[in-house]
Short mmCIF file of C-alpha atoms in Angstrom, two decimals:
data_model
loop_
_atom_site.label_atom_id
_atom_site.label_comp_id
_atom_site.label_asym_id
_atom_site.label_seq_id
_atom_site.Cartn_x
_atom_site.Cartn_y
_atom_site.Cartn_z
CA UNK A 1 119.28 12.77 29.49
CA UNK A 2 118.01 16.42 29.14
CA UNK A 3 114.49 15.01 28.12
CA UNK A 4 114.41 12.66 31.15
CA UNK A 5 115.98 14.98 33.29
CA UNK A 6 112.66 17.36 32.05
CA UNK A 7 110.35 14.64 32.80
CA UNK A 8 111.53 14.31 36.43
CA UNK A 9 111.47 18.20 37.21
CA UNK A 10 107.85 18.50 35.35
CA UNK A 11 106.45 15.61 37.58
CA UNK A 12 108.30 16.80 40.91
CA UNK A 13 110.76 13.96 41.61
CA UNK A 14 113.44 16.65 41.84
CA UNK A 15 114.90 14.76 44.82
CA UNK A 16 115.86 11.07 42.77
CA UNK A 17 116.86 14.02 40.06
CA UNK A 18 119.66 15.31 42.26
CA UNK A 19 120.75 11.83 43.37
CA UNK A 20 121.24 10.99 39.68
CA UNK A 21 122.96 14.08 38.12
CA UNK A 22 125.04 13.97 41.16
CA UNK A 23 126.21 10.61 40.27
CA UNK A 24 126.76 11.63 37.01
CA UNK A 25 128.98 14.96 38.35
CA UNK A 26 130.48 12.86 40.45
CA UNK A 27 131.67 10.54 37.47
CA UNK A 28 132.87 13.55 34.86
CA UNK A 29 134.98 14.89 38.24
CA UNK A 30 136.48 11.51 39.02
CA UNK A 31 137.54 11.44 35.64
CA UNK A 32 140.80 13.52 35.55
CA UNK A 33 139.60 14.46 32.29
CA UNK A 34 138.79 18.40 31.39
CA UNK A 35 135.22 18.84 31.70
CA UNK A 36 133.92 20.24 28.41
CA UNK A 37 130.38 20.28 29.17
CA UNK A 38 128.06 22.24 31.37
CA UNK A 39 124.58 20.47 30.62
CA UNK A 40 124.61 18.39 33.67
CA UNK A 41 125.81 21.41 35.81
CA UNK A 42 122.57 23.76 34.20
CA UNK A 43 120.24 20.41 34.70
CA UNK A 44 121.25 20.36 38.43
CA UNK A 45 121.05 24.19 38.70
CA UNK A 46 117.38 23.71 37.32
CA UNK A 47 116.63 21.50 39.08
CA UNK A 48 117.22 23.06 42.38
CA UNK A 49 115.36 26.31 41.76
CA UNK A 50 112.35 23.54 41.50
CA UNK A 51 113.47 22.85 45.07
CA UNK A 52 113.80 26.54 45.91
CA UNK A 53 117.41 26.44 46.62
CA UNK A 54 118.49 29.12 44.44
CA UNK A 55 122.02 29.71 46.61
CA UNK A 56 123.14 25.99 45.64
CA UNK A 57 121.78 26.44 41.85
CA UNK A 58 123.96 29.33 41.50
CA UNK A 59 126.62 27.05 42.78
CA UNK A 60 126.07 24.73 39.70
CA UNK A 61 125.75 27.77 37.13
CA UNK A 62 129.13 29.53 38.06
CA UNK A 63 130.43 26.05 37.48
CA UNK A 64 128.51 25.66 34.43
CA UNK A 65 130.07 29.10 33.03
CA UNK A 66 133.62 28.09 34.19
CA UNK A 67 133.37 25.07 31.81
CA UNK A 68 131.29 26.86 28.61
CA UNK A 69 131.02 30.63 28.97
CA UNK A 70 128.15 32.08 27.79
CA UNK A 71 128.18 29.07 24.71
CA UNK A 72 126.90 26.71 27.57
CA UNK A 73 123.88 28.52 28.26
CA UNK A 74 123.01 29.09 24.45
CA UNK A 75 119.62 26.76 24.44
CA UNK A 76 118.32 28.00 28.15
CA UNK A 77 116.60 30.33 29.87
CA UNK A 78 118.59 34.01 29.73
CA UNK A 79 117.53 34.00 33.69
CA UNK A 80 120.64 31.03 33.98
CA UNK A 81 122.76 32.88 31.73
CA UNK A 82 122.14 36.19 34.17
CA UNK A 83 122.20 34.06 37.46
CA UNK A 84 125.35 32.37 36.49
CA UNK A 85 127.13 35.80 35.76
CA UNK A 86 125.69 37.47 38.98
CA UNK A 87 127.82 38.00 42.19
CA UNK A 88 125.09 39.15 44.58
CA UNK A 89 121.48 36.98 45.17
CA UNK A 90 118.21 38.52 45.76
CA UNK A 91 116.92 34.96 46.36
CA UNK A 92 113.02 36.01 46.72
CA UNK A 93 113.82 37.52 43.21
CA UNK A 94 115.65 34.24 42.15
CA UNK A 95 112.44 32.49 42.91
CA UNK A 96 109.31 34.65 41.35
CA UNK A 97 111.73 35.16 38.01
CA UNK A 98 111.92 31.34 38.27
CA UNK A 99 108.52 30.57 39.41
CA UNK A 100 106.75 33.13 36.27
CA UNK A 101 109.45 31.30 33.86
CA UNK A 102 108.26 27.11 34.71
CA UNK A 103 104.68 28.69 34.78
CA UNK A 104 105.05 30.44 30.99
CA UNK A 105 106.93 26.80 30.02
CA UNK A 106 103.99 24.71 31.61
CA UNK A 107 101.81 26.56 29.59
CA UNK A 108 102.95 26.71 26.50
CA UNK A 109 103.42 23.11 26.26
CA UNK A 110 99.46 22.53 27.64
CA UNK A 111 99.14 24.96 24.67
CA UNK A 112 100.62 22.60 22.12
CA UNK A 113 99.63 19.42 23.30
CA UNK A 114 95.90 20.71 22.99
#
């Protein structure tokens, strides 16, 4: 899912993105079941910053930390670790750190698949 869920964000269908992790939120909720991981709450988060909504994202990345701590956020960007941790939102700031970290990503992989 993480790789598909990559595809979607690189290409810009963030909006059929939401609709699915949602579903899939909406399944590990209905559950009853303790929710042991945060990867589809830090997929949703990311893939809001892509729609600029960094207020909602931080939404998803408190929830994200509830579930895993700082284990959860192990394998991503140190911004998510920071913005899930954070109590106050500069959300111009949210943005640009976002913006200059998906630009530095785009490129690298341009880099390696040339």
């Amino acid at each position: 899912m993480h790789q598909y869920v990559q595809i979607l964000n690189y290409n810009g269908h963030t909006q059929r993105l939401v609709e699915l992790l949602n579903e899939e939120i909406l399944d590990l909720e209905g559950t009853g079941h303790r929710i042991i991981h945060a990867q589809p709450y830090i997929q949703m988060a990311e893939t809001l910053l892509h729609q600029s909504n960094p207020v909602l994202a931080h939404k998803y990345l408190k929830k994200a930390y509830s579930i895993g701590s700082a284990r959860a956020f192990r394998d991503q960007p140190k911004l998510y670790l920071e913005l899930a941790k954070s109590k106050a939102l500069d959300e111009q700031d949210i943005l640009l750190q976002f913006t200059a970290l998906y630009v530095n990503a785009k490129l690298l992989t341009d880099l390696k698949d040339n």
